[in-house]
Short mmCIF file of C-alpha atoms and ligand atoms in Angstrom, two decimals:
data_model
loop_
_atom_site.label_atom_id
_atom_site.label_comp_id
_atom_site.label_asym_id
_atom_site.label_seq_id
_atom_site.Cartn_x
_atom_site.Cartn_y
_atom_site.Cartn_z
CA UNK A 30 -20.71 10.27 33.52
CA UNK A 31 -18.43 11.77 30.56
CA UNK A 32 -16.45 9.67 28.58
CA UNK A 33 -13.95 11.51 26.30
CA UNK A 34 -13.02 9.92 22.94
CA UNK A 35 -9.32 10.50 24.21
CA UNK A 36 -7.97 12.77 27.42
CA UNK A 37 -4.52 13.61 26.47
CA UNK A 38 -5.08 16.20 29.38
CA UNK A 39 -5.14 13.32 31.75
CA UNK A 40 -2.11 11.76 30.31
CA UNK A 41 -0.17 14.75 30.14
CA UNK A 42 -0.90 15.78 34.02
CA UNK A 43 1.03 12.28 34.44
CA UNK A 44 4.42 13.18 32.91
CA UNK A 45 3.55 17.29 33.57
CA UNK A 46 6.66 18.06 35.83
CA UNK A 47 9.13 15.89 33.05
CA UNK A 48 7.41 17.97 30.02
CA UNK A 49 8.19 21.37 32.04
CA UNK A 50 11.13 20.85 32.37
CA UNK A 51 12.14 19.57 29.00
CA UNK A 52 10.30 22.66 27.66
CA UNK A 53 12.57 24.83 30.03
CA UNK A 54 15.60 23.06 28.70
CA UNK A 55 14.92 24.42 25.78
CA UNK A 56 13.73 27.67 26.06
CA UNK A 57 17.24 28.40 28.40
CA UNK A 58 19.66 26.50 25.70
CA UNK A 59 18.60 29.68 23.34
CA UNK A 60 18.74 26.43 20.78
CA UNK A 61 15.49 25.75 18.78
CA UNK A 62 16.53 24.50 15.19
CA UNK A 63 19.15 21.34 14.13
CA UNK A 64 20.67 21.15 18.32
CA UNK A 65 21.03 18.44 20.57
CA UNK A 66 17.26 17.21 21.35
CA UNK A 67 16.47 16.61 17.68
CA UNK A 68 19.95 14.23 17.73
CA UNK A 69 19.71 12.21 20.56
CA UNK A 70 15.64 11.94 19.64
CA UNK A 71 16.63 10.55 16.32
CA UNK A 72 19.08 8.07 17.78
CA UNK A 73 16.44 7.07 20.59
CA UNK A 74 13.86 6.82 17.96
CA UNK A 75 15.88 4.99 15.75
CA UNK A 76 16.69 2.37 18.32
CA UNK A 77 13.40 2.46 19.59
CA UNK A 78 11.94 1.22 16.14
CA UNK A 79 15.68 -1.26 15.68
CA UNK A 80 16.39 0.50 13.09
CA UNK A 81 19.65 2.25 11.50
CA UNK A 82 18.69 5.46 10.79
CA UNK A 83 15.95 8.50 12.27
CA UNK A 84 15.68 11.44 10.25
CA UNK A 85 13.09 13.75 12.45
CA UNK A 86 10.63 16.17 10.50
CA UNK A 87 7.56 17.90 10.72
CA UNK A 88 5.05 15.97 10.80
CA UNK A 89 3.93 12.40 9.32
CA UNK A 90 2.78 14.08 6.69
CA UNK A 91 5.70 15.54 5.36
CA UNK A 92 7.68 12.37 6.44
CA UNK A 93 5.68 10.64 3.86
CA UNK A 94 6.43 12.90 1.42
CA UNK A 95 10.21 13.17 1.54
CA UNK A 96 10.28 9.44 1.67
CA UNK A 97 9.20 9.04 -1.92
CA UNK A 98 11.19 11.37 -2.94
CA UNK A 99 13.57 9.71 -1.52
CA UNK A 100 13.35 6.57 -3.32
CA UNK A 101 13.03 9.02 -6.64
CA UNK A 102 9.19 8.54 -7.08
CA UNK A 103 7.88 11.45 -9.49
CA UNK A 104 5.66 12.28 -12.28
CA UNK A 105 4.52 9.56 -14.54
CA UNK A 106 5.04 6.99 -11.39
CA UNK A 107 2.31 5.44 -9.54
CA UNK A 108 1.78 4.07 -6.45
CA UNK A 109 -0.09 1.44 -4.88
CA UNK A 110 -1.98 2.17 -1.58
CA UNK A 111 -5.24 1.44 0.44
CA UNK A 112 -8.58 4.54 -0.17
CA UNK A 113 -9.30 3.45 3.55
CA UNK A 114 -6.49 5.58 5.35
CA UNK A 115 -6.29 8.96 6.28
CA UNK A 116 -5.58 11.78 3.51
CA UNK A 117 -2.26 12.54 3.72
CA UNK A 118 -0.87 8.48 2.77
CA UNK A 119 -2.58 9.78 -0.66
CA UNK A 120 -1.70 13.42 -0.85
CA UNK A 121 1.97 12.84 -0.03
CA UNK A 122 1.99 10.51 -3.65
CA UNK A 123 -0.13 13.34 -5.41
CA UNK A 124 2.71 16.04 -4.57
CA UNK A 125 5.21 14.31 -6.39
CA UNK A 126 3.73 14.02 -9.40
CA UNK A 127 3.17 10.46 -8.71
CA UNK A 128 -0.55 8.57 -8.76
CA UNK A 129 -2.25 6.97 -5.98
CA UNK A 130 -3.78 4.00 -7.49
CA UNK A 131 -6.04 2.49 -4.30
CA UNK A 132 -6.75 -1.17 -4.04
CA UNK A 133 -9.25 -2.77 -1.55
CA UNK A 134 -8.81 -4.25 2.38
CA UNK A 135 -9.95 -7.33 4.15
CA UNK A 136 -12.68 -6.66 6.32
CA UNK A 137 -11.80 -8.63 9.11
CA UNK A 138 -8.08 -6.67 9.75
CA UNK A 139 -9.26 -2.87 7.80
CA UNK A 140 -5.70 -3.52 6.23
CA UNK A 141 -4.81 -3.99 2.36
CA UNK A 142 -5.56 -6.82 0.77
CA UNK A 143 -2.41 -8.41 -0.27
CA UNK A 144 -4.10 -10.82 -2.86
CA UNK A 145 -5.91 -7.85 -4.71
CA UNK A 146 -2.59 -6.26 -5.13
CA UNK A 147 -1.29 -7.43 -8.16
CA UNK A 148 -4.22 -6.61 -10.40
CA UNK A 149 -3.14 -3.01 -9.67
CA UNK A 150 0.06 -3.27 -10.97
CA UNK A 151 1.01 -1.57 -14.59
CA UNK A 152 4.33 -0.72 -15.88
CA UNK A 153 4.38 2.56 -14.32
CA UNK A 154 3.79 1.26 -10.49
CA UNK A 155 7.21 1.95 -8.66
CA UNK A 156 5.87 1.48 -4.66
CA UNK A 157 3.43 0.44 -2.91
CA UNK A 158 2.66 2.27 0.87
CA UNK A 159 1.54 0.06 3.34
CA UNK A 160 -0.84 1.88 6.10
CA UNK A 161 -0.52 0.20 9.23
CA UNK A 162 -4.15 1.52 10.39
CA UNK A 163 -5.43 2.00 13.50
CA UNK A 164 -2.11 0.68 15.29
CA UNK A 165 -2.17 -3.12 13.53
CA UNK A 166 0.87 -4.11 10.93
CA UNK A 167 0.10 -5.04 7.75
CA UNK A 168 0.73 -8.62 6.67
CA UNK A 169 4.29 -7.74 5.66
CA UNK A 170 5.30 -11.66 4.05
CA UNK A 171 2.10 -11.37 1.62
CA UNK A 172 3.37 -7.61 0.31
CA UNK A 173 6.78 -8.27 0.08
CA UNK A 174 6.05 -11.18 -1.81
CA UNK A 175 4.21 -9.46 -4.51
CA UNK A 176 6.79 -6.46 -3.97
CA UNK A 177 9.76 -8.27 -5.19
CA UNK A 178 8.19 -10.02 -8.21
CA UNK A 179 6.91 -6.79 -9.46
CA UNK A 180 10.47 -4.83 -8.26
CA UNK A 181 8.36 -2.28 -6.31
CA UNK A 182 9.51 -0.21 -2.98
CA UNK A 183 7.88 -0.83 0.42
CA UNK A 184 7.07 1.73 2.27
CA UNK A 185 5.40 1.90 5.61
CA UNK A 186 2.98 4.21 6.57
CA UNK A 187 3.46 3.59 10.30
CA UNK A 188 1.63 7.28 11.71
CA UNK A 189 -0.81 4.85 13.87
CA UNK A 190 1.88 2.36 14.22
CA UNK A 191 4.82 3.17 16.68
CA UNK A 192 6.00 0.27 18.79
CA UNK A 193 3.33 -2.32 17.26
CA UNK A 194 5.14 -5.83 16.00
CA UNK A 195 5.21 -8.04 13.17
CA UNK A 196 6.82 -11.83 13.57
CA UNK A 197 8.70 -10.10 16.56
CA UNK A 198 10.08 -6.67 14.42
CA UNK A 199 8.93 -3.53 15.22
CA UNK A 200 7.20 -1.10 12.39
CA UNK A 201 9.74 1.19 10.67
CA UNK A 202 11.99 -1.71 9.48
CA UNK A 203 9.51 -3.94 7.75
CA UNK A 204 9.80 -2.15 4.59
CA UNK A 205 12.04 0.07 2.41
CA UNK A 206 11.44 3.67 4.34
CA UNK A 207 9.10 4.06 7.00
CA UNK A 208 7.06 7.18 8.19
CA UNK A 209 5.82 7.71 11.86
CA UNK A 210 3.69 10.70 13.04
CA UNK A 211 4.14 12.50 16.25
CA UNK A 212 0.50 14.29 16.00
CA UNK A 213 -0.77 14.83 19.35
CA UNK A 214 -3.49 12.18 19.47
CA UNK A 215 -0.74 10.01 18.16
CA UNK A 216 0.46 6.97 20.30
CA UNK A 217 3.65 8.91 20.81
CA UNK A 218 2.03 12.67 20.35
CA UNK A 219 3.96 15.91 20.32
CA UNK A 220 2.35 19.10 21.28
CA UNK A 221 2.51 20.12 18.07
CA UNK A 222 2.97 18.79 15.01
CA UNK A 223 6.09 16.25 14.49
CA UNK A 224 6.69 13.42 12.41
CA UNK A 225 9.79 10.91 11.49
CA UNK A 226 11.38 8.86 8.35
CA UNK A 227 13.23 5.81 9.63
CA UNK A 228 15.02 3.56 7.70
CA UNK A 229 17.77 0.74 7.20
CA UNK A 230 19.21 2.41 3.77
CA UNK A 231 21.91 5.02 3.95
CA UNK A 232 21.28 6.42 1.27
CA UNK A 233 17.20 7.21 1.48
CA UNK A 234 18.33 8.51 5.32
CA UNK A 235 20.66 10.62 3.82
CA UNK A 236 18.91 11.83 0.57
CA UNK A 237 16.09 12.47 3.52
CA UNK A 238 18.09 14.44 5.34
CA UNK A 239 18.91 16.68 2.79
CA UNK A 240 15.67 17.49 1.18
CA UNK A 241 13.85 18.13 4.58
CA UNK A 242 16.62 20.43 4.87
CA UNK A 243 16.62 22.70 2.12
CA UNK A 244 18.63 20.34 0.32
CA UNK A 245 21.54 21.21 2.27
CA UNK A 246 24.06 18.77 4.07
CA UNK A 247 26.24 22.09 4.88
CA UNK A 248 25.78 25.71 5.31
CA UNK A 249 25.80 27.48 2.16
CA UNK A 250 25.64 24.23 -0.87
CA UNK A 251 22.27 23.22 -1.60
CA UNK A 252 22.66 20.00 -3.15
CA UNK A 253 19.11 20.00 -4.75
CA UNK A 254 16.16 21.99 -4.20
CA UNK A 255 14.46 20.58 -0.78
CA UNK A 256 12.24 21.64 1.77
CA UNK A 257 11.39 23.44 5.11
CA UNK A 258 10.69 20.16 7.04
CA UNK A 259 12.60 20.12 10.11
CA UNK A 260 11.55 18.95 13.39
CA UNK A 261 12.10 21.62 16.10
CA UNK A 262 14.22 21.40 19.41
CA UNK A 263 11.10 22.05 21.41
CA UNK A 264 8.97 19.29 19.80
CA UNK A 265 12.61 16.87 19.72
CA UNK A 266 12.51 17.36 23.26
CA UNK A 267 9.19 16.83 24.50
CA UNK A 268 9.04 13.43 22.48
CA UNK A 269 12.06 12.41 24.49
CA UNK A 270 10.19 12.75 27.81
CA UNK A 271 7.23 10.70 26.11
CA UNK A 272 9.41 8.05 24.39
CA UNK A 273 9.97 5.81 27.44
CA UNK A 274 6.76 5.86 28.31
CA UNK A 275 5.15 4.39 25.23
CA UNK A 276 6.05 0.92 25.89
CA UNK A 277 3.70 0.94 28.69
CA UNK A 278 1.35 3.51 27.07
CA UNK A 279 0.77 0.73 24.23
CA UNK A 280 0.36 -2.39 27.05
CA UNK A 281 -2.41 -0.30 28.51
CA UNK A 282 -3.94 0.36 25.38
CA UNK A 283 -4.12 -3.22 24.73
CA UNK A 284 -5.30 -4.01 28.18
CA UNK A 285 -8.28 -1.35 27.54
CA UNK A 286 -9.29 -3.01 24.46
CA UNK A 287 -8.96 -6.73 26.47
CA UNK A 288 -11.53 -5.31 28.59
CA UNK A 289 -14.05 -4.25 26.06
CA UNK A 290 -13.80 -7.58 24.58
CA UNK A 291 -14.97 -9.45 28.29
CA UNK A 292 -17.35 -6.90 29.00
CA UNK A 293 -18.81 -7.01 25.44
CA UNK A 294 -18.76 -10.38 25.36
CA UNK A 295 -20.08 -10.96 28.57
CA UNK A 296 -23.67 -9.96 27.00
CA UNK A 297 -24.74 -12.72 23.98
CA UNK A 298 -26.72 -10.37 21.66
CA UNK A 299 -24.26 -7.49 21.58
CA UNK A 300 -21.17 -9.94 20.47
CA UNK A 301 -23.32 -10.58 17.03
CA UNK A 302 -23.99 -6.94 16.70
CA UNK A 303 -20.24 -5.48 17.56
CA UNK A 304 -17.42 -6.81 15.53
CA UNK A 305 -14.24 -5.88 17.13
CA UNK A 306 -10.94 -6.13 14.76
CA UNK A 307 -9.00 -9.35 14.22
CA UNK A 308 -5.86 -9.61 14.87
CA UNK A 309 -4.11 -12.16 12.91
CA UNK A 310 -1.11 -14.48 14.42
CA UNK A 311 2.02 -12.61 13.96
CA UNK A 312 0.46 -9.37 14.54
CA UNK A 313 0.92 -7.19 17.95
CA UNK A 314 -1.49 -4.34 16.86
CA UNK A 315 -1.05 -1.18 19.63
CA UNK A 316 -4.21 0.38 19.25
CA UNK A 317 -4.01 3.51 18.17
CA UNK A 318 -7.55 3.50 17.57
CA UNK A 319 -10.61 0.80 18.66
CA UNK A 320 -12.60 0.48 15.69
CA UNK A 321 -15.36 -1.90 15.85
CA UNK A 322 -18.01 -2.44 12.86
CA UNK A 323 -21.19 -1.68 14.38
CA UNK A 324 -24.88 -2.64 13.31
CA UNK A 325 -26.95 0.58 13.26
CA UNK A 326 -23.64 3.06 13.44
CA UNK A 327 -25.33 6.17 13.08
CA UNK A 328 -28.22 5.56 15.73
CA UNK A 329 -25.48 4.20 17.98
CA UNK A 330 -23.12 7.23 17.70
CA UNK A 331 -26.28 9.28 18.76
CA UNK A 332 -27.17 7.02 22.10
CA UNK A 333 -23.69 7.21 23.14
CA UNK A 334 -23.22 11.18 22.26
CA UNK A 335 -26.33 11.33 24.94
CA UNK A 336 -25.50 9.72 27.26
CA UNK A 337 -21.73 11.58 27.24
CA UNK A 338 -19.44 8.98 25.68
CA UNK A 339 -17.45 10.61 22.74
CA UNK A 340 -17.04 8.62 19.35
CA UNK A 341 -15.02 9.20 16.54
CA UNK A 342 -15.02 8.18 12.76
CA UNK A 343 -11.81 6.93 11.14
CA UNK A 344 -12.80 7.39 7.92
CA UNK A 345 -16.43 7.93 6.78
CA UNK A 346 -15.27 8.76 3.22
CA UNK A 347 -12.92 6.69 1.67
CA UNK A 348 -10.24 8.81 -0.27
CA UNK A 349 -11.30 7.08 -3.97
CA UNK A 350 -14.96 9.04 -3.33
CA UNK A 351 -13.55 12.14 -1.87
CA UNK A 352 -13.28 15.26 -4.03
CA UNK A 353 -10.24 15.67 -3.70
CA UNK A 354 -9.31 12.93 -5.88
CA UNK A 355 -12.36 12.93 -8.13
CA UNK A 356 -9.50 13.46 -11.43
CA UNK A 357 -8.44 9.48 -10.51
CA UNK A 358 -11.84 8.43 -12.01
CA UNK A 359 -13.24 6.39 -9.39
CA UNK A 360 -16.66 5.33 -9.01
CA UNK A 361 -18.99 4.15 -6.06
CA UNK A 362 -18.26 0.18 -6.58
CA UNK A 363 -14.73 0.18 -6.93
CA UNK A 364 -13.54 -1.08 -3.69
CA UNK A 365 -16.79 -2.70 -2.40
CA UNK A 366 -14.96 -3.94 1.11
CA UNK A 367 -13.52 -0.49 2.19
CA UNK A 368 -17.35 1.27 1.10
CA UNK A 369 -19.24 -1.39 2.99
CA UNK A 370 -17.04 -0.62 6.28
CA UNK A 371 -16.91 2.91 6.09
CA UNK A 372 -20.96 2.67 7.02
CA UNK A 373 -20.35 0.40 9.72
CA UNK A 374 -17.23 1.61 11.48
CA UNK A 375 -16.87 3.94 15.07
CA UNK A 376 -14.45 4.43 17.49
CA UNK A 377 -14.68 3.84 20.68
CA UNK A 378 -12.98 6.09 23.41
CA UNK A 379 -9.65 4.69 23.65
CA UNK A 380 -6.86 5.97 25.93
CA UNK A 381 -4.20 4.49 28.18
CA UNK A 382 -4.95 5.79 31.14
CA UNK A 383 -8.67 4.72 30.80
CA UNK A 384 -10.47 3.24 34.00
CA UNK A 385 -12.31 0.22 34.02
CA UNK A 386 -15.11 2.28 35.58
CA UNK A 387 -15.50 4.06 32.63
CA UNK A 388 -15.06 1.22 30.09
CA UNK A 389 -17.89 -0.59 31.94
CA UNK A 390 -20.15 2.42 31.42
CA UNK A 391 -19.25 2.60 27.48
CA UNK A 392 -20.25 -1.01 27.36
CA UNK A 393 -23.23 -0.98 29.46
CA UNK A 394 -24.28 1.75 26.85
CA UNK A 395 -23.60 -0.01 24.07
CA UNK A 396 -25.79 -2.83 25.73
CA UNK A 397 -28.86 -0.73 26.50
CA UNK A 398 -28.68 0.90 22.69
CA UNK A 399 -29.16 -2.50 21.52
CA UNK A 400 -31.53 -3.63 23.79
CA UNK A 401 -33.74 -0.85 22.69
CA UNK A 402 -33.66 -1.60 18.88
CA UNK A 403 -34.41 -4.94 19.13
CA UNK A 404 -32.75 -6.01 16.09
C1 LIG B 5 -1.80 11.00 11.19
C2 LIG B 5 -1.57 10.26 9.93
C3 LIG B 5 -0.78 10.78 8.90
C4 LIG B 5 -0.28 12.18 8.86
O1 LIG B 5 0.46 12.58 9.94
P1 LIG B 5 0.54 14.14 10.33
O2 LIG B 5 1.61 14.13 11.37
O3 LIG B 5 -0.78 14.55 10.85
O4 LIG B 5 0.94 14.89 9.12
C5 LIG B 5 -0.53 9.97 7.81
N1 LIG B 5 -1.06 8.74 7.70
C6 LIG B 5 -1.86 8.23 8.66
C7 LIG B 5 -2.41 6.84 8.49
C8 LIG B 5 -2.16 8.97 9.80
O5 LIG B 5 -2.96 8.46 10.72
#
């Protein structure tokens, strides 16, 4: 038996003859920039997430960098944010001049820790980015209390996040701005790249709008210097078809992860050795990814890759040790939570269409591995 990490070709075949025909739409209207799929997308989107404003672009991304610059983060700025994410939260900060500074998470959620917060905070912090990883919200009440002692934006990094809940709100209205991906792997995936900013303040939707537009609100006067950002008529389109569907997309998820927790649990031993994610009250995670800490990672991966079950890593390297960002001065020891995860962490094959068939074989797996190390 094969288990893919995730068959998008399986959930595509479901919707196929809706996406064909959306794509013909398109390809007939002879419209593929700033038409009618990217508006009534941002107004579905928008109400979607219940909030005021959708500004589609090109990916999440991009979306996260338009948002600071939104908010008028630059040079000489920093900004607070988690090393346990995936690049881009930390490269979208970088291109405006502005410095990621990265704080630690709690081990039981992967998500920031809102108490270790404040230490991070100098003169210069204007923001803080919120990463609503692997599909579960951050503790919004914690931030927001820190955020507005300190004066310091929210904004959400909500590319794993569409549809999940906090205290009843959806992501995308918990914080100043919020960003959403559209990636294909994405719980709402384009076929292609795509991304959105969606937020309650006019102006940040409307300064958005411009500078993922050349900085243009009409033809001919560029207000400031912007960007190429825009999200295209095809992609608008497509994500309309998928849109309705990821209410039930994201209850299947969560049913998928329900039953790795009974079959897991059903065995004693494993439940000691697997440590699936909590998820705190208030919180209505939507799974983008299952991430479990697992004794003996590496050898595990390996036993699973053999007998045919995919498995990802989301992230090996947090982003304070990566190259990339070796000019921030970080050191192994920094954030001693996120470094002792990143050894322990894999993700399981995840997707909403998953049978229970092959969910049972993934565990049984799992269960064998185990058996054999006697740990
Ligand atoms: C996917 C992702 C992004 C970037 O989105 P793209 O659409 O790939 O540019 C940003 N942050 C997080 C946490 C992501 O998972």
């Amino acid at each position: 038996m094969k288990v893919k990490f995730l068959d998008l070709t399986r959930l595509h075949k479901s919707i196929e003859a809706e996406l064909q025909s959306a794509m013909n739409k398109v390809l007939t209207s002879g419209k593929f920039l700033q038409g009618e799929e990217l508006q009534k997308f941002e107004e579905e989107f928008a109400s979607f997430c219940r909030a005021q404003y959708c500004v589609g672009c090109d990916s999440g991304t991009a979306a996260l960098h338009i948002a600071l610059l939104a908010l008028g983060i630059g040079a000489g700025d920093e900004v607070i944010t988690v090393s346990h994410t995936f690049i881009a939260t930390a490269e979208a900060i970088v291109h405006t001049g502005a410095t990621p500074v990265f704080v630690d998470i709690e081990p039981e959620t992967f998500l920031i820790a809102p108490d270790k917060i404040v230490e991070k905070i100098t003169p210069r912090t204007r923001a803080i980015i919120v990463v609503h990883l692997y599909g579960q919200p951050v503790d919004m009440e914690r931030v927001a209390s820190v955020a507005r002692c300190h004066n310091l934006w929210i904004i959400e990094d909500a590319a794993q996040a569409v549809g999940a809940e906090y205290n009843g709100k959806k992501v995308g209205t918990l914080g100043d701005v919020a960003c959403f991906s559209f990636f294909p792997g994405k719980n709402l995936g384009a076929l292609g790249d795509a991304g959105a900013i969606v937020s309650d303040n006019p102006r940040v939707a409307e300064l958005s709008r411009m500078l993922i537009n050349h900085g243009r609100k009409e033809k001919f006067i560029h207000q400031l210097p912007g960007y190429n950002y825009r999200l295209d008529e095809l992609q608008a389109a497509l994500l309309r078809v998928k849109l309705p569907y990821v209410t039930e997309w994201n209850e299947r998820r969560r049913n998928v992860v329900r039953l790795y927790r009974e079959f897991l649990e059903t065995y004693p031993d494993v439940s000691e050795l697997i440590k699936f994610p909590k998820e705190y009250s208030g919180a209505k995670s939507v799974y983008h990814l299952l991430v479990v800490r697992a004794k003996q990672r590496d050898e595990l991966r390996k036993f699973l890759s053999l007998n045919g079950i995919e498995t990802g890593l989301h992230y090996p390297i947090p982003l304070h040790l990566q190259p990339a960002f070796q000019n921030l001065g970080y050191k192994e020891g920094d954030l001693p939570v996120t470094e002792e995860i990143v050894r322990e962490i894999i993700s399981l094959p995840l997707d909403p269409l998953m049978t229970e068939t092959e969910i049972e074989y993934v565990c049984k797996k799992i269960k064998e591995f185990y058996k054999t190390q006697r740990i």
